[in-house]
Amino acid sequence: MTASAASLLPIGVFDSGVGGLTVLRALRAALPAEDFLYLGDTARLPYGTKSASTVSRYALQAADRLAGRGIKCLVVACNTASSVAIPALAASLAPVPVIGVIEPGAQAAARATRTGRVAVIATEGTVRGGAYPQALAAIDSRIEVAQKACPLFVALAEEGWTDGPIVEAVARRYLEPLFIGPRPADTLLLGCTHFPALVTPIRRVVGEGVVLVDSAETTAAATAARLGGLGLCRGQGIGTVRLMATDGPERFARVGSVFSGEPIAPGDVELVDL
Amino acid sequence: MTASAASLLPIGVFDSGVGGLTVLRALRAALPAEDFLYLGDTARLPYGTKSASTVSRYALQAADRLAGRGIKCLVVACNTASSVAIPALAASLAPVPVIGVIEPGAQAAARATRTGRVAVIATEGTVRGGAYPQALAAIDSRIEVAQKACPLFVALAEEGWTDGPIVEAVARRYLEPLFIGPRPADTLLLGCTHFPALVTPIRRVVGEGVVLVDSAETTAAATAARLGGLGLCRGQGIGTVRLMATDGPERFARVGSVFSGEPIAPGDVELVDL
């Protein structure tokens, strides 16, 4: 396929569920002319508590499904899948480029920190895999990284409890240890697509002096740069979005509306089986 | 196979994850001579947010695996799977008997209530399916049932946060509406295997006057009665337990210890693929 024919294909976006809609939103803002094909593996979410081998297997199945529909690149919006499956996905989809959220998030955090101390909050799987500390060390080996798994943040965001005393108390319990002591972090990397939904209570707990970094916008910028470099960007027009999920279009629509920033109707979501 | 040969087979216990270990514990107490084969579908948990058709499909796969190893009956410890998949499981495993937790739990709640008003807390899937209201109506059509999905309870129990101000605040938000007003419930049915882990804060919120019912002990009693009626009970001895999970033996051991009441080592858990 020529680059000009490939440029007409949609961008595939894959996530374990609806959290990746925050990344889709940033992608649409950065690349308004592009078509998007989003697949949330809602039947098997969450990935954050699963082993690396299981997450890799699920991610490969989802990527194959998107590739089968014809995509010009794959954005892995899920931090957990990005942290363990990018090499396998890139090998499976080649020559279609695969872009994860870890590297762009780490780049943004490295640019943001002044003290060289970065805190990373993520799922159990992402923390256990150590992808963010490795990516930050590759950028600047002097950066100190403290990690904390925050699984309840995922459940709170999915429940639509995005602020209030309960969420703030949970945030305090998870986050205060990262910002207390002689060497507190000055940058907090939100290493899970669910966490931007809780940004208001997180900000209250960490204070104004801490820079919050999420991967959505930097991943969108990295995607635009990659497509531009390959001559695969669409020039003009307003792109479309197709949403697919492996389970429960009703729940996808209800919970997804929290993350996408606009209402989603169950009829907008195509059910697919992996 | 004769009843006496079949009686030597283990009892299969199936759950979406580790919560069913509360049911396994009750089964072992009621039937100490029996061998047990427990399968937690940790790769695909939680079932509580998934559609009925997906939960049924997963439950059938898990039951087939247990049946393939040879079991004399199947106990479905997962409320969500019990609420949607018992007819399909019974058809698939016949003549091996299949026992779910819904019917025994509803029987216990119907016996406990004095005012005829029962509150049921469960996962989204169990609440949506309406299995408990249906089971209670079949026992006594005058019983009034109020339901509430409490998905954060699952996440809190899995995180090991089983008491303290955060859990109590969540419990207050979920439960108080069920016990306020002119017709408060006098019985609370814990319709998810995770919830007994949170019994202390739940008790504080609902007060001493409300009867808490969980399905574990009544399901164990129902299983003993069913096996006895079929001549399938083992008489003597101390039975064994084999644990299997579809993902993450380390996490199964760590989180499962919260529910099983005794420590579990990762080496005790066999990894199986469905």
XYZ file of N, CA and C in Angstrom, chain B residues 40-254:
645
model
N -10.423 -20.412 40.547
C -10.718 -18.975 40.484
C -10.305 -18.420 39.132
N -11.257 -17.817 38.425
C -10.979 -17.331 37.058
C -10.377 -15.928 37.126
N -9.214 -15.852 37.795
C -8.597 -14.556 38.081
C -8.170 -13.791 36.832
N -7.963 -14.504 35.715
C -7.551 -13.801 34.493
C -8.675 -12.910 33.974
N -9.925 -13.277 34.290
C -11.034 -12.559 33.668
C -11.928 -11.876 34.696
N -11.528 -11.923 35.980
C -12.310 -11.214 36.985
C -12.227 -9.721 36.737
N -13.148 -8.912 37.236
C -14.344 -9.331 37.955
C -15.474 -9.692 36.993
N -16.323 -10.608 37.396
C -17.516 -10.925 36.615
C -18.619 -9.886 36.853
N -18.551 -9.194 37.980
C -19.674 -8.352 38.420
C -20.015 -7.193 37.511
N -19.068 -6.789 36.655
C -19.332 -5.678 35.747
C -19.618 -6.159 34.326
N -19.637 -7.476 34.124
C -19.775 -8.009 32.766
C -21.220 -8.404 32.456
N -21.510 -8.552 31.166
C -22.865 -8.903 30.750
C -23.165 -10.363 31.083
N -24.460 -10.678 31.140
C -24.889 -12.034 31.493
C -24.334 -13.061 30.508
N -24.322 -12.733 29.215
C -23.888 -13.724 28.230
C -22.392 -14.004 28.374
N -21.611 -12.970 28.651
C -20.171 -13.178 28.841
C -19.910 -13.981 30.107
N -20.592 -13.657 31.195
C -20.407 -14.396 32.448
C -20.782 -15.869 32.248
N -21.878 -16.135 31.545
C -22.287 -17.521 31.291
C -21.222 -18.279 30.504
N -20.701 -17.625 29.489
C -19.689 -18.281 28.656
C -18.447 -18.620 29.480
N -17.984 -17.660 30.280
C -16.804 -17.907 31.108
C -17.079 -19.011 32.135
N -18.265 -18.984 32.739
C -18.594 -19.977 33.771
C -18.638 -21.382 33.172
N -19.184 -21.493 31.965
C -19.234 -22.813 31.317
C -17.828 -23.342 31.040
N -16.932 -22.463 30.608
C -15.551 -22.898 30.361
C -14.897 -23.392 31.656
N -15.106 -22.644 32.724
C -14.499 -23.026 34.009
C -15.091 -24.339 34.515
N -16.417 -24.480 34.376
C -17.072 -25.706 34.854
C -16.599 -26.918 34.059
N -16.431 -26.738 32.741
C -15.940 -27.842 31.912
C -14.563 -28.295 32.380
N -13.726 -27.318 32.735
C -12.390 -27.673 33.182
C -12.435 -28.494 34.472
N -13.281 -28.039 35.414
C -13.406 -28.779 36.671
C -14.006 -30.159 36.409
N -15.032 -30.221 35.566
C -15.667 -31.512 35.278
C -14.677 -32.467 34.632
N -13.780 -31.935 33.813
C -12.774 -32.758 33.163
C -11.826 -33.427 34.150
N -11.667 -32.805 35.296
C -10.793 -33.396 36.323
C -11.532 -34.448 37.160
N -12.860 -34.496 37.014
C -13.645 -35.436 37.808
C -14.093 -34.823 39.115
N -15.358 -34.430 39.190
C -15.921 -33.873 40.431
C -17.282 -34.521 40.658
N -17.706 -34.563 41.912
C -19.005 -35.190 42.188
C -20.117 -34.164 42.293
N -19.766 -32.902 42.480
C -20.753 -31.828 42.354
C -20.001 -30.533 42.144
N -20.718 -29.528 41.641
C -20.101 -28.220 41.421
C -20.816 -27.193 42.280
N -20.036 -26.475 43.098
C -20.582 -25.348 43.851
C -20.122 -24.067 43.160
N -21.075 -23.251 42.727
C -20.757 -21.979 42.085
C -20.749 -20.923 43.185
N -19.551 -20.570 43.655
C -19.431 -19.652 44.792
C -19.701 -18.211 44.386
N -19.512 -17.900 43.108
C -19.661 -16.522 42.619
C -21.140 -16.167 42.479
N -21.545 -15.097 43.165
C -22.936 -14.667 43.085
C -23.336 -14.267 41.677
N -22.447 -13.559 40.986
C -22.779 -13.094 39.638
C -22.997 -14.282 38.710
N -22.095 -15.261 38.762
C -22.252 -16.457 37.920
C -23.480 -17.259 38.349
N -23.703 -17.359 39.661
C -24.892 -18.076 40.141
C -26.168 -17.417 39.635
N -26.135 -16.095 39.529
C -27.362 -15.375 39.193
C -27.742 -15.512 37.727
N -26.796 -15.875 36.866
C -27.126 -15.942 35.438
C -26.864 -17.302 34.793
N -26.044 -18.139 35.410
C -25.536 -19.293 34.657
C -25.936 -20.656 35.203
N -26.705 -20.734 36.283
C -26.996 -22.049 36.883
C -27.733 -22.981 35.907
N -28.788 -22.527 35.206
C -29.454 -23.462 34.287
C -28.510 -24.007 33.208
N -27.703 -23.125 32.635
C -26.779 -23.575 31.594
C -25.726 -24.513 32.163
N -25.236 -24.221 33.362
C -24.232 -25.083 33.983
C -24.828 -26.451 34.320
N -26.040 -26.461 34.851
C -26.676 -27.727 35.218
C -26.885 -28.592 33.982
N -27.300 -27.973 32.865
C -27.504 -28.721 31.627
C -26.181 -29.278 31.114
N -25.125 -28.473 31.226
C -23.831 -28.877 30.690
C -23.194 -29.990 31.520
N -23.369 -29.948 32.843
C -22.676 -30.905 33.713
C -23.510 -32.147 34.067
N -24.806 -32.161 33.732
C -25.680 -33.259 34.145
C -25.032 -34.603 33.828
N -25.081 -35.612 34.715
C -25.882 -35.645 35.941
C -25.185 -35.079 37.173
N -24.005 -34.468 37.021
C -23.321 -33.892 38.193
C -24.154 -32.717 38.721
N -24.519 -32.732 40.009
C -25.359 -31.636 40.510
C -24.588 -30.312 40.607
N -25.309 -29.224 40.364
C -24.734 -27.873 40.409
C -25.495 -27.064 41.458
N -24.753 -26.467 42.374
C -25.366 -25.717 43.461
C -24.843 -24.285 43.435
N -25.735 -23.322 43.353
C -25.340 -21.918 43.383
C -25.553 -21.313 44.754
N -25.179 -20.044 44.897
C -25.305 -19.385 46.205
C -26.586 -18.570 46.346
N -27.303 -18.336 45.235
C -28.451 -17.432 45.295
C -29.583 -18.042 46.122
N -29.961 -19.255 45.787
C -31.101 -19.905 46.443
C -30.857 -20.071 47.949
N -29.698 -20.632 48.346
C -29.447 -20.739 49.790
C -29.426 -19.380 50.493
N -28.847 -18.373 49.853
C -28.814 -17.040 50.469
C -30.209 -16.462 50.627
N -31.035 -16.632 49.602
C -32.415 -16.128 49.672
C -33.198 -16.864 50.756
N -32.994 -18.174 50.873
C -33.669 -18.953 51.927
C -33.289 -18.423 53.304
N -32.004 -18.174 53.495
C -31.542 -17.690 54.803
C -32.115 -16.313 55.110
N -32.181 -15.437 54.114
C -32.725 -14.095 54.333
C -34.219 -14.155 54.633
N -34.925 -15.031 53.921
C -36.373 -15.165 54.149
C -36.652 -15.684 55.560
N -35.789 -16.576 56.032
C -35.950 -17.074 57.407
C -35.638 -15.976 58.417
N -34.689 -15.106 58.089
C -34.207 -14.125 59.075
C -35.145 -12.939 59.247
N -35.807 -12.509 58.188
C -36.558 -11.257 58.274
C -37.820 -11.414 59.130
N -38.061 -10.403 59.959
C -39.282 -10.364 60.761
C -40.286 -9.394 60.149
N -39.769 -8.309 59.549
C -40.637 -7.287 58.978
C -40.995 -7.573 57.524
N -40.306 -8.549 56.912
C -40.550 -8.836 55.498
C -39.872 -7.857 54.561
N -38.900 -7.121 55.082
C -38.178 -6.182 54.218
C -36.695 -6.522 54.239
N -36.199 -6.925 53.067
C -34.827 -7.416 52.921
C -34.063 -6.489 51.981
N -32.861 -6.100 52.382
C -31.965 -5.355 51.495
C -30.912 -6.311 50.951
N -30.609 -6.167 49.670
C -29.609 -7.013 49.013
C -28.516 -6.113 48.461
N -27.270 -6.384 48.832
C -26.145 -5.682 48.203
C -25.329 -6.702 47.422
N -24.892 -6.280 46.238
C -24.239 -7.223 45.328
C -23.445 -6.450 44.286
N -22.950 -7.157 43.269
C -22.282 -6.497 42.156
C -23.334 -5.911 41.201
N -22.857 -5.106 40.261
C -23.759 -4.562 39.242
C -24.481 -5.665 38.476
N -23.733 -6.709 38.108
C -24.324 -7.787 37.310
C -25.404 -8.537 38.065
N -25.147 -8.828 39.337
C -26.135 -9.547 40.136
C -27.382 -8.696 40.347
N -27.195 -7.426 40.651
C -28.346 -6.534 40.847
C -29.155 -6.430 39.557
N -28.471 -6.222 38.454
C -29.154 -6.042 37.165
C -29.973 -7.277 36.803
N -29.416 -8.461 37.081
C -30.117 -9.693 36.734
C -31.345 -9.964 37.594
N -31.383 -9.384 38.796
C -32.566 -9.548 39.651
C -32.752 -10.932 40.222
N -31.689 -11.724 40.311
C -31.836 -13.110 40.776
C -32.290 -13.186 42.234
N -31.771 -12.316 43.091
C -32.189 -12.381 44.498
C -33.652 -11.982 44.687
N -34.123 -10.856 44.118
C -35.557 -10.550 44.237
C -36.436 -11.682 43.709
N -36.024 -12.298 42.599
C -36.817 -13.412 42.058
C -36.832 -14.594 43.012
N -35.673 -14.934 43.572
C -35.599 -16.075 44.483
C -36.400 -15.804 45.755
N -36.316 -14.563 46.257
C -37.080 -14.224 47.469
C -38.582 -14.237 47.185
N -38.988 -13.731 46.025
C -40.415 -13.730 45.674
C -40.946 -15.152 45.551
N -40.097 -16.064 45.067
C -40.533 -17.458 44.925
C -40.737 -18.115 46.288
N -39.967 -17.651 47.281
C -40.109 -18.209 48.635
C -41.330 -17.610 49.328
N -41.457 -16.263 49.219
C -42.567 -15.575 49.891
C -42.814 -14.274 49.130
N -43.919 -14.233 48.422
C -44.156 -13.100 47.514
C -44.414 -11.800 48.277
N -44.597 -11.874 49.598
C -44.841 -10.641 50.358
C -43.543 -9.924 50.737
N -42.416 -10.592 50.568
C -41.150 -9.959 50.961
C -40.833 -8.797 50.020
N -40.530 -7.628 50.631
C -40.103 -6.465 49.845
C -38.583 -6.469 49.775
N -38.054 -6.228 48.589
C -36.605 -6.286 48.398
C -36.102 -4.953 47.862
N -35.082 -4.393 48.516
C -34.372 -3.222 47.990
C -32.956 -3.672 47.643
N -32.485 -3.311 46.452
C -31.159 -3.735 46.012
C -30.225 -2.549 45.844
N -28.943 -2.781 46.042
C -27.942 -1.750 45.800
C -26.642 -2.405 45.323
N -26.170 -1.964 44.152
C -24.865 -2.439 43.683
C -23.758 -1.703 44.429
N -22.772 -2.427 44.919
C -21.683 -1.845 45.728
C -20.320 -2.239 45.157
N -20.011 -1.810 43.923
C -18.776 -2.287 43.295
C -17.505 -1.897 44.048
N -17.520 -0.760 44.749
C -16.297 -0.371 45.455
C -15.962 -1.313 46.607
N -16.960 -1.979 47.155
C -16.675 -2.961 48.212
C -15.722 -4.044 47.696
N -15.905 -4.435 46.441
C -15.036 -5.462 45.856
C -13.595 -4.955 45.813
N -13.432 -3.733 45.311
C -12.085 -3.168 45.191
C -11.446 -2.975 46.564
N -12.236 -2.534 47.541
C -11.691 -2.334 48.895
C -11.227 -3.662 49.488
N -12.046 -4.706 49.355
C -11.675 -6.005 49.920
C -10.426 -6.549 49.227
N -10.357 -6.374 47.898
C -9.187 -6.868 47.167
C -7.921 -6.100 47.559
N -8.091 -4.821 47.909
C -6.949 -4.009 48.336
C -6.542 -4.344 49.771
N -7.387 -5.119 50.470
C -7.111 -5.455 51.868
C -7.517 -4.352 52.834
N -8.252 -3.357 52.341
C -8.759 -2.302 53.225
C -10.126 -2.769 53.737
N -10.128 -3.477 54.831
C -11.370 -4.091 55.295
C -12.013 -3.348 56.449
N -11.345 -2.330 56.971
C -11.970 -1.490 57.987
C -11.240 -0.148 58.015
N -11.810 0.794 58.784
C -11.214 2.120 58.871
C -12.170 3.147 58.309
N -11.787 4.424 58.455
C -12.715 5.504 58.098
C -13.125 5.529 56.628
N -12.222 5.161 55.723
C -12.578 5.195 54.294
C -13.635 4.135 53.994
N -13.397 2.921 54.466
C -14.356 1.840 54.212
C -15.705 2.179 54.848
N -15.652 2.729 56.046
C -16.905 3.059 56.719
C -17.664 4.162 55.958
N -16.929 5.136 55.421
C -17.594 6.199 54.649
C -18.231 5.642 53.379
N -17.532 4.722 52.725
C -18.110 4.089 51.528
C -19.353 3.292 51.917
N -19.244 2.539 53.012
C -20.384 1.740 53.469
C -21.576 2.635 53.807
N -21.287 3.766 54.431
C -22.363 4.686 54.797
C -23.069 5.205 53.532
N -22.263 5.575 52.539
C -22.851 6.107 51.303
C -23.706 5.063 50.588
N -23.228 3.826 50.549
C -23.989 2.772 49.876
C -25.209 2.326 50.689
N -25.038 2.176 51.998
C -26.021 1.423 52.780
C -27.079 2.269 53.457
N -26.724 3.494 53.879
C -27.698 4.258 54.658
C -29.040 4.419 53.952
N -29.061 4.672 52.626
C -30.377 4.823 51.976
C -31.265 3.587 52.116
N -30.653 2.424 52.322
C -31.452 1.201 52.448
C -32.116 1.080 53.817
N -31.598 1.824 54.798
C -32.068 1.648 56.172
C -32.662 2.930 56.746
N -32.919 3.888 55.856
C -33.545 5.149 56.249
C -34.943 5.172 55.635
N -35.854 5.887 56.261
C -37.186 6.029 55.689
C -38.204 5.233 56.475
N -39.457 5.272 56.005
C -40.538 4.666 56.779
C -40.516 3.141 56.764
N -39.862 2.548 55.753
C -39.900 1.085 55.649
C -38.480 0.520 55.513
N -37.670 0.683 56.566
C -36.290 0.197 56.468
C -36.241 -1.331 56.503
N -35.234 -1.878 55.849
C -35.031 -3.325 55.885
C -34.545 -3.751 57.270
N -34.849 -4.989 57.653
C -34.310 -5.524 58.918
C -33.291 -6.629 58.669
N -33.050 -6.928 57.393
C -32.125 -8.002 57.024
C -31.294 -7.518 55.832
N -29.988 -7.742 55.908
C -29.107 -7.352 54.810
C -28.408 -8.587 54.277
N -28.702 -8.891 53.018
C -28.106 -10.062 52.375
C -26.821 -9.636 51.664
N -25.712 -10.209 52.060
C -24.411 -9.888 51.451
C -24.274 -10.746 50.196
N -24.684 -10.183 49.059
C -24.805 -10.959 47.840
C -23.573 -10.967 46.974
N -22.411 -10.958 47.586
C -21.143 -11.047 46.853
C -20.140 -11.647 47.820
N -19.331 -12.574 47.342
C -18.404 -13.278 48.242
C -17.354 -12.362 48.848
N -17.148 -11.186 48.241
C -16.168 -10.269 48.818
C -16.677 -9.578 50.082
N -17.989 -9.455 50.212
C -18.503 -8.547 51.226
C -18.315 -9.021 52.661
N -18.307 -10.345 52.940
C -18.059 -10.748 54.331
C -16.734 -10.213 54.882
N -15.767 -9.916 54.015
C -14.502 -9.359 54.500
C -14.704 -7.977 55.133
N -15.792 -7.290 54.770
C -16.047 -5.932 55.260
C -17.127 -5.923 56.338
N -17.322 -7.047 56.988
C -18.482 -7.171 57.877
C -18.404 -6.210 59.070
N -17.220 -5.892 59.539
C -17.105 -5.012 60.705
C -17.622 -3.605 60.409
N -17.119 -2.918 59.374
C -17.697 -1.593 59.091
C -19.156 -1.653 58.640
N -19.540 -2.692 57.918
C -20.944 -2.817 57.506
C -21.830 -2.911 58.751
N -21.409 -3.704 59.710
C -22.178 -3.851 60.951
C -22.294 -2.494 61.675
N -21.200 -1.727 61.720
C -21.251 -0.427 62.399
C -22.251 0.500 61.722
N -22.309 0.466 60.394
C -23.185 1.384 59.671
C -24.656 0.988 59.814
N -24.953 -0.301 59.716
C -26.374 -0.696 59.730
C -26.915 -0.861 61.148
N -26.024 -1.003 62.134
C -26.474 -1.137 63.519
C -26.717 -2.588 63.899
N -26.882 -2.797 65.206
C -27.010 -4.155 65.741
C -28.351 -4.804 65.394
N -29.349 -3.971 65.092
C -30.693 -4.525 64.894
C -30.915 -5.210 63.554
N -29.962 -5.052 62.640
C -30.137 -5.638 61.306
C -29.411 -6.988 61.245
N -30.090 -8.004 60.729
C -29.468 -9.325 60.580
C -28.645 -9.341 59.290
N -27.383 -9.715 59.400
C -26.536 -9.857 58.213
C -26.545 -11.323 57.775
N -26.834 -11.538 56.506
C -26.891 -12.899 55.973
C -25.853 -13.029 54.869
N -24.966 -14.013 54.975
C -24.153 -14.272 53.792
C -24.396 -15.697 53.343
N -24.105 -15.934 52.073
C -24.512 -17.196 51.456
C -23.588 -18.346 51.792
N -22.425 -18.046 52.366
C -21.410 -19.097 52.484
C -21.908 -20.276 53.320
N -22.361 -19.997 54.539
C -22.733 -21.118 55.406
C -23.991 -21.838 54.923
N -24.964 -21.071 54.424
C -26.185 -21.736 53.958
C -25.924 -22.536 52.689
N -24.991 -22.056 51.854
C -24.637 -22.829 50.664
C -23.918 -24.113 51.055
N -23.072 -24.018 52.068
C -22.383 -25.224 52.553
C -23.395 -26.231 53.098
N -24.384 -25.734 53.842
C -25.407 -26.640 54.381
C -26.219 -27.254 53.251
N -26.559 -26.452 52.244
C -27.325 -26.972 51.104
C -26.530 -28.028 50.348
N -25.219 -27.801 50.232
C -24.365 -28.770 49.536
C -24.312 -30.090 50.307
N -24.155 -29.983 51.622
C -24.111 -31.198 52.456
C -25.421 -31.977 52.327
N -26.547 -31.249 52.344
C -27.851 -31.925 52.249
C -28.010 -32.586 50.888
N -27.589 -31.908 49.835
C -27.737 -32.455 48.485
C -26.886 -33.708 48.307
N -25.636 -33.634 48.762
C -24.750 -34.797 48.630
C -25.256 -35.949 49.481
N -25.738 -35.629 50.678
C -26.289 -36.672 51.549
C -27.468 -37.366 50.892
N -28.351 -36.577 50.291
C -29.525 -37.135 49.626
C -29.167 -38.039 48.464
N -28.037 -37.776 47.835
C -27.602 -38.580 46.686
C -26.665 -39.714 47.102
N -26.424 -39.831 48.393
C -25.496 -40.875 48.861
C -24.071 -40.621 48.430
N -23.694 -39.369 48.301
C -22.372 -39.022 47.762
C -21.400 -38.479 48.809
N -21.789 -38.488 50.087
C -20.891 -37.958 51.116
C -19.811 -38.972 51.465
N -18.638 -38.452 51.719
C -17.586 -39.277 52.298
C -17.820 -39.381 53.792
N -17.551 -40.549 54.335
C -17.796 -40.727 55.757
C -16.698 -40.169 56.630
N -15.485 -40.622 56.401
C -14.413 -40.424 57.373
C -13.241 -39.703 56.741
N -12.345 -39.244 57.611
C -11.070 -38.729 57.129
C -11.022 -37.219 57.089
N -9.868 -36.737 56.689
C -9.660 -35.291 56.539
C -9.388 -35.033 55.069
N -10.213 -34.209 54.462
C -10.097 -33.976 53.031
C -8.961 -33.033 52.681
N -8.676 -32.951 51.387
C -7.620 -32.073 50.881
C -8.235 -30.952 50.049
N -7.428 -29.918 49.782
C -7.851 -28.798 48.946
C -6.815 -28.586 47.870
N -7.271 -28.481 46.628
C -6.375 -28.057 45.545
C -6.887 -26.754 44.985
N -5.987 -25.801 44.851
C -6.363 -24.465 44.365
C -5.840 -24.266 42.951
N -6.706 -23.753 42.079
C -6.292 -23.440 40.706
C -6.758 -22.029 40.375
N -5.984 -21.339 39.554
C -6.354 -19.989 39.123
C -5.934 -19.814 37.676
N -6.617 -18.922 36.971
C -6.301 -18.707 35.566
C -5.252 -17.620 35.359
N -4.821 -16.975 36.449
C -3.786 -15.945 36.337
C -3.216 -15.662 37.714
N -1.951 -15.238 37.717
C -1.338 -14.607 38.872
C -1.402 -15.353 40.195
N -0.715 -16.521 40.322
C -0.702 -17.228 41.611
C -0.235 -16.342 42.775
N 0.680 -15.414 42.524
C 1.176 -14.557 43.611
C 0.048 -13.693 44.149
N -0.681 -13.049 43.224
C -1.781 -12.193 43.673
C -2.889 -13.041 44.311
N -3.161 -14.203 43.742
C -4.164 -15.098 44.309
C -3.813 -15.420 45.762
N -2.547 -15.725 45.999
C -2.122 -16.092 47.352
C -2.258 -14.897 48.303
N -1.816 -13.728 47.841
C -1.833 -12.551 48.711
C -3.255 -12.119 49.031
